[in-house]
Amino acid sequence: MIRKAVFPAAGFGTRFLPATKASPKEMLPLVDMPLIQHGVEEAKAAGIRDMIIVTGRGKNAIEDHFDVSFELEALLEKKGNGDLLQQVRSVTDGADFFYVRQNLPLGLGHAVLRSVEIVGEEPFAVVLSDDVIDAPVPVLKQMIAASERHSAGVVLAIQKVPKDAVSKYGIIKGKKIGDRAYEVSDMVEKPRPEKAPSDLAIIGRYILPPSVFPALLATRPGAGGEIQLTDAIRSLIGKERVIGYEFEGVRYDAGTKLGFQMANIAFALKDPEIGPGLQAFLRKERFV
Ligand code: UTP
């Protein structure tokens, strides 16, 4: 059973500067919900209760967001705005939040390692909230089911990407073992297209065993002087069953400006309140 999810959120978000100079990237909104809340909602829907957020300097807004705001609640109550009150309360309902600091962004692996004391000796999930996935069944739920079905200690969310995009991702080498599952025998971080073992890219959702922590401790800094999560997971192959799971759903790379705008348009068009208006605008101005 997976009870805990780690949300690395200590990066500088340089691709969104100047917007991220004083505000966290993870708080950028998709329509009206911050990216990181989308991730938290996905984890809740997969039965996870403990949300462990790895933060750093300038990330206080994340802690304030996942906290009760008595003044705001009192104001909404006084105004009789029950719908908004309900929405504000649901941000903190059904989950417990824990914070740990990563003083310097020394890589995703380093950020995950910071959570070791809170996670302890149990399997856990990792969610990169800038990978937004619109899915019929929450992706973490799909992955937890796959880990049980295949008795896998490690489950990596994977997605087919165009050949010329492989150098942006960790790419797996694997053999298909089920409908959407691949047994992973190797993985390469950001390979050149001619060196890539497949077109199956690792996306920002992971189910990991506690043995990943000693593996991270033993991992030396790799590309860019950062401690890479993929290097630590790679060292687990052979000791743990590692599978890649081709999830069902549409993924947006909201860590890039283009992906973020695409996610916003997709979510806004589906929003009952603003969708019809946005569609009419796009048509009228001949954007579509
Ligand atoms: P990114 O690679 O998107 O880095 O990290 P970033 O700093 O957020 O953004 P850019 O590249 O400068 O635009 C993916 C996720 O991992 C977290 C980030 O906060 C983001 O949620 N992360 C990354 C950490 O928590 N610590 C790190 O050292 C690196």
Coordinates of C-alpha atoms and ligand atoms in Angstrom, one line a residue:
M1 CA 0.0 0.0 0.0
I2 CA 1.3 3.5 -0.9
R3 CA 0.6 6.1 1.7
K4 CA 3.1 8.8 1.0
A5 CA 4.0 11.0 -2.0
V6 CA 7.0 13.2 -2.4
F7 CA 6.7 16.4 -4.5
P8 CA 10.1 17.9 -5.4
A9 CA 9.5 21.6 -5.7
A10 CA 12.8 23.2 -4.9
G11 CA 14.0 24.0 -8.4
F12 CA 14.5 27.6 -9.6
G13 CA 12.0 27.3 -12.6
T14 CA 14.3 29.3 -14.8
R15 CA 12.3 28.6 -17.9
F16 CA 9.5 30.8 -16.5
L17 CA 11.6 33.8 -15.5
P18 CA 10.8 36.5 -14.7
A19 CA 7.5 35.1 -13.5
T20 CA 9.3 32.7 -11.1
K21 CA 11.7 35.3 -9.7
A22 CA 9.7 35.7 -6.5
S23 CA 6.9 33.1 -6.9
P24 CA 7.3 29.4 -7.2
K25 CA 6.7 27.7 -10.6
E26 CA 4.6 25.1 -8.8
M27 CA 2.1 27.8 -7.9
L28 CA 1.4 28.8 -11.5
P29 CA -2.3 28.2 -12.1
L30 CA -3.9 25.9 -14.5
V31 CA -7.1 27.9 -14.9
D32 CA -7.7 28.4 -11.2
M33 CA -5.7 25.6 -9.5
P34 CA -1.9 25.7 -8.9
L35 CA 0.1 23.0 -10.7
I36 CA 1.2 21.4 -7.4
Q37 CA -2.4 21.1 -6.2
H38 CA -3.3 19.2 -9.4
G39 CA -0.5 16.7 -8.3
V40 CA -1.8 16.6 -4.8
E41 CA -5.4 15.9 -6.0
E42 CA -4.1 13.1 -8.2
A43 CA -2.3 11.6 -5.2
K44 CA -5.4 11.9 -3.0
A45 CA -7.5 10.2 -5.7
A46 CA -4.9 7.3 -5.6
G47 CA -5.5 6.8 -1.9
I48 CA -2.4 8.7 -0.7
R49 CA -2.7 10.7 2.5
D50 CA 0.8 12.0 3.4
M51 CA 2.1 14.7 1.0
I52 CA 5.8 15.5 1.5
I53 CA 6.8 18.6 -0.3
V54 CA 10.5 19.4 -0.9
T55 CA 10.8 23.2 -0.9
G56 CA 13.6 25.8 -0.9
R57 CA 14.1 29.5 -0.7
G58 CA 11.2 31.6 -2.0
K59 CA 8.7 28.7 -1.8
N60 CA 6.6 29.9 1.2
A61 CA 3.5 30.4 -1.0
I62 CA 3.3 26.6 -1.3
E63 CA 3.1 26.1 2.5
D64 CA 0.6 28.9 2.8
H65 CA -1.5 27.4 0.0
F66 CA -1.8 24.0 1.8
D67 CA -2.7 25.6 5.1
V68 CA -6.1 26.7 6.6
S69 CA -6.8 30.4 6.0
F70 CA -9.2 31.3 8.8
E71 CA -9.6 34.9 7.7
L72 CA -10.5 33.9 4.2
E73 CA -12.9 31.2 5.4
A74 CA -14.6 33.6 7.8
L75 CA -15.0 36.1 5.0
L76 CA -16.5 33.6 2.6
E77 CA -18.8 32.3 5.3
K78 CA -20.0 35.8 6.1
K79 CA -20.7 36.5 2.5
G80 CA -22.6 33.3 2.2
N81 CA -20.3 32.1 -0.6
G82 CA -20.7 28.4 0.1
D83 CA -19.2 27.1 -3.2
L84 CA -15.9 29.0 -2.9
L85 CA -15.7 28.1 0.8
Q86 CA -16.0 24.5 -0.1
Q87 CA -13.3 24.8 -2.8
V88 CA -11.0 26.6 -0.3
R89 CA -11.5 24.0 2.4
S90 CA -11.0 21.1 -0.1
V91 CA -7.4 22.3 -0.7
T92 CA -6.4 20.9 2.8
D93 CA -9.1 18.3 3.3
G94 CA -8.1 14.6 3.1
A95 CA -4.4 15.0 3.3
D96 CA -1.5 15.8 5.8
F97 CA 1.3 18.0 4.6
F98 CA 5.0 17.7 5.5
Y99 CA 7.8 20.0 4.4
V100 CA 11.5 19.4 4.0
R101 CA 14.0 21.9 2.6
Q102 CA 16.5 21.3 -0.1
N103 CA 19.0 24.2 0.5
L104 CA 20.5 24.0 -2.9
P105 CA 18.9 22.5 -6.0
L106 CA 21.5 19.7 -6.5
G107 CA 19.2 17.6 -8.6
L108 CA 16.0 15.6 -8.5
G109 CA 17.7 12.7 -6.9
H110 CA 19.1 14.9 -4.1
A111 CA 15.6 16.4 -3.6
V112 CA 14.0 13.0 -3.2
L113 CA 16.8 12.0 -0.8
R114 CA 15.8 14.9 1.4
S115 CA 12.6 13.1 2.2
V116 CA 14.2 10.0 3.6
E117 CA 13.4 10.7 7.3
I118 CA 9.7 11.3 6.6
V119 CA 9.2 8.4 4.2
G120 CA 11.1 5.8 6.3
E121 CA 11.0 2.2 5.4
E122 CA 8.0 2.0 3.0
P123 CA 7.3 2.3 -0.7
F124 CA 6.3 5.7 -1.8
A125 CA 5.3 7.8 -4.9
V126 CA 7.2 10.7 -6.5
V127 CA 5.2 13.4 -8.4
L128 CA 6.7 16.1 -10.5
S129 CA 3.9 18.5 -10.6
D130 CA 5.0 20.2 -13.8
D131 CA 4.1 17.0 -15.7
V132 CA 0.3 17.5 -15.8
I133 CA -1.6 14.4 -16.8
D134 CA -5.3 14.5 -17.8
A135 CA -6.3 10.9 -17.3
P136 CA -9.6 8.9 -17.0
V137 CA -8.1 7.1 -14.0
P138 CA -5.5 9.1 -12.0
V139 CA -2.0 8.0 -13.2
L140 CA -0.7 7.2 -9.8
K141 CA -3.7 4.9 -9.3
Q142 CA -2.9 3.2 -12.6
M143 CA 0.7 2.8 -11.5
I144 CA -0.1 1.4 -8.0
A145 CA -2.3 -1.2 -9.7
A146 CA 0.5 -2.1 -12.1
S147 CA 3.0 -2.5 -9.3
E148 CA 0.7 -4.9 -7.6
R149 CA -0.1 -6.8 -10.8
H150 CA 3.5 -7.3 -11.7
S151 CA 5.0 -7.4 -8.2
A152 CA 7.3 -4.5 -9.1
G153 CA 9.2 -2.5 -6.6
V154 CA 9.8 0.3 -9.1
V155 CA 7.2 1.6 -11.5
L156 CA 8.1 4.4 -13.9
A157 CA 5.5 6.3 -15.9
I158 CA 6.5 6.1 -19.5
Q159 CA 5.2 7.6 -22.8
K160 CA 6.2 7.2 -26.4
V161 CA 7.9 10.4 -27.7
P162 CA 9.1 11.4 -31.2
K163 CA 12.6 10.2 -32.0
D164 CA 14.0 13.7 -32.2
A165 CA 12.7 14.4 -28.6
V166 CA 14.5 11.5 -26.8
S167 CA 17.4 13.7 -25.8
K168 CA 15.2 15.6 -23.5
Y169 CA 14.2 12.6 -21.4
G170 CA 15.4 9.5 -19.5
I171 CA 14.7 6.6 -22.0
I172 CA 14.2 3.0 -21.0
K173 CA 15.3 -0.2 -22.6
G174 CA 12.6 -2.8 -22.0
K175 CA 10.7 -5.8 -23.0
K176 CA 6.9 -5.7 -23.2
I177 CA 5.4 -7.9 -20.4
G178 CA 1.8 -6.9 -20.5
D179 CA -0.8 -4.6 -22.0
R180 CA 1.0 -1.4 -21.0
A181 CA 3.9 -2.7 -19.0
Y182 CA 7.6 -3.1 -19.9
E183 CA 10.3 -4.9 -17.9
V184 CA 13.1 -2.4 -17.7
S185 CA 16.6 -3.8 -18.3
D186 CA 18.4 -0.4 -18.6
M187 CA 17.8 3.3 -18.8
V188 CA 19.7 6.2 -20.3
E189 CA 19.5 9.8 -19.4
K190 CA 19.0 12.2 -22.3
P191 CA 20.5 10.0 -25.1
R192 CA 21.3 11.2 -28.6
P193 CA 18.5 9.9 -31.0
E194 CA 20.9 7.4 -32.6
K195 CA 22.0 6.0 -29.2
A196 CA 18.5 5.8 -27.7
P197 CA 17.5 2.2 -26.7
S198 CA 13.8 3.0 -27.4
D199 CA 11.3 5.9 -27.8
L200 CA 9.8 5.3 -24.4
A201 CA 10.5 8.3 -22.2
I202 CA 10.2 8.5 -18.4
I203 CA 7.6 11.0 -17.2
G204 CA 7.3 12.6 -13.8
R205 CA 5.5 9.9 -11.8
Y206 CA 7.4 7.2 -9.9
I207 CA 6.6 4.4 -7.5
L208 CA 9.7 3.7 -5.5
P209 CA 10.9 1.2 -2.8
P210 CA 12.8 2.5 0.3
S211 CA 15.9 0.9 -1.1
V212 CA 16.2 3.9 -3.5
F213 CA 17.5 5.9 -0.5
P214 CA 20.8 4.0 0.0
A215 CA 21.1 3.9 -3.8
L216 CA 20.7 7.7 -3.9
L217 CA 23.3 8.1 -1.2
A218 CA 25.7 6.0 -3.3
T219 CA 25.0 8.0 -6.5
R220 CA 27.7 10.4 -7.6
P221 CA 26.7 13.6 -9.3
G222 CA 26.0 13.1 -13.0
A223 CA 25.0 15.4 -15.9
G224 CA 25.2 19.0 -14.8
G225 CA 26.7 18.2 -11.4
E226 CA 23.3 17.0 -10.2
I227 CA 22.4 13.8 -8.4
Q228 CA 20.1 12.1 -10.9
L229 CA 17.1 10.1 -9.8
T230 CA 17.4 7.9 -12.9
D231 CA 21.0 6.9 -12.0
A232 CA 19.9 5.7 -8.6
I233 CA 16.9 3.8 -10.1
R234 CA 19.2 2.3 -12.7
S235 CA 21.4 0.8 -9.9
L236 CA 18.3 -1.0 -8.5
I237 CA 17.8 -3.0 -11.7
G238 CA 18.5 -6.6 -10.9
K239 CA 17.8 -6.1 -7.2
E240 CA 14.2 -4.8 -7.6
R241 CA 11.8 -5.5 -10.4
V242 CA 11.7 -2.3 -12.4
I243 CA 8.8 -1.8 -14.8
G244 CA 7.8 1.0 -17.1
Y245 CA 4.1 1.6 -17.4
E246 CA 2.6 3.3 -20.4
F247 CA -0.1 5.2 -18.7
E248 CA -3.5 6.1 -20.1
G249 CA -4.0 9.8 -20.4
V250 CA -2.8 13.0 -22.0
R251 CA 0.4 14.6 -20.6
Y252 CA 1.4 18.2 -20.8
D253 CA 4.9 19.4 -20.0
A254 CA 3.9 22.4 -18.0
G255 CA 7.5 23.0 -17.1
T256 CA 7.9 24.6 -20.5
K257 CA 6.1 27.8 -21.6
L258 CA 4.5 26.0 -24.6
G259 CA 3.4 23.0 -22.7
F260 CA 2.0 25.2 -19.9
Q261 CA -0.1 27.2 -22.4
M262 CA -1.3 24.0 -24.1
A263 CA -2.4 22.6 -20.7
N264 CA -4.1 25.8 -19.8
I265 CA -6.1 25.9 -23.1
A266 CA -7.0 22.2 -22.8
F267 CA -8.2 22.6 -19.2
A268 CA -9.9 25.9 -19.8
L269 CA -11.9 24.5 -22.8
K270 CA -13.1 21.7 -20.6
D271 CA -14.1 24.1 -17.8
P272 CA -17.9 24.5 -17.8
E273 CA -17.7 28.1 -16.6
I274 CA -15.2 29.5 -19.1
G275 CA -14.9 26.8 -21.8
P276 CA -17.7 28.0 -24.0
G277 CA -16.6 31.6 -23.9
L278 CA -13.0 30.7 -24.7
Q279 CA -14.1 28.5 -27.6
A280 CA -16.3 31.3 -29.0
F281 CA -13.3 33.8 -28.7
L282 CA -10.9 31.4 -30.4
R283 CA -13.4 30.9 -33.3
K284 CA -14.3 34.6 -33.6
E285 CA -10.7 35.7 -33.8
R286 CA -10.0 32.8 -36.2
F287 CA -7.3 31.2 -33.9
V288 CA -8.9 27.9 -34.7
Ligands
UTP1 P1 13.1 20.9 -13.5 O1 14.1 20.1 -14.3 O2 11.8 21.3 -14.3 O3 13.8 22.2 -12.9 O4 12.7 20.1 -12.2 P2 13.3 23.5 -12.4 O5 14.4 24.2 -11.7 O6 12.0 23.4 -11.7 O7 13.0 24.4 -13.8 P3 13.9 25.0 -14.9 O8 14.5 23.8 -15.6 O9 15.0 25.9 -14.2 O10 13.0 25.8 -15.7 C1 11.6 19.2 -12.2 C2 11.0 19.2 -10.8 O11 12.0 18.8 -9.8 C3 12.2 19.8 -8.8 C4 11.6 21.1 -9.5 O12 11.2 22.0 -8.5 C5 10.5 20.6 -10.4 O13 9.3 20.4 -9.7 N1 13.6 19.9 -8.5 C6 14.6 19.9 -9.4 C7 14.0 20.0 -7.1 O14 13.1 20.0 -6.2 N2 15.3 20.1 -6.8 C8 16.3 20.1 -7.8 O15 17.5 20.1 -7.4 C9 15.9 20.0 -9.1

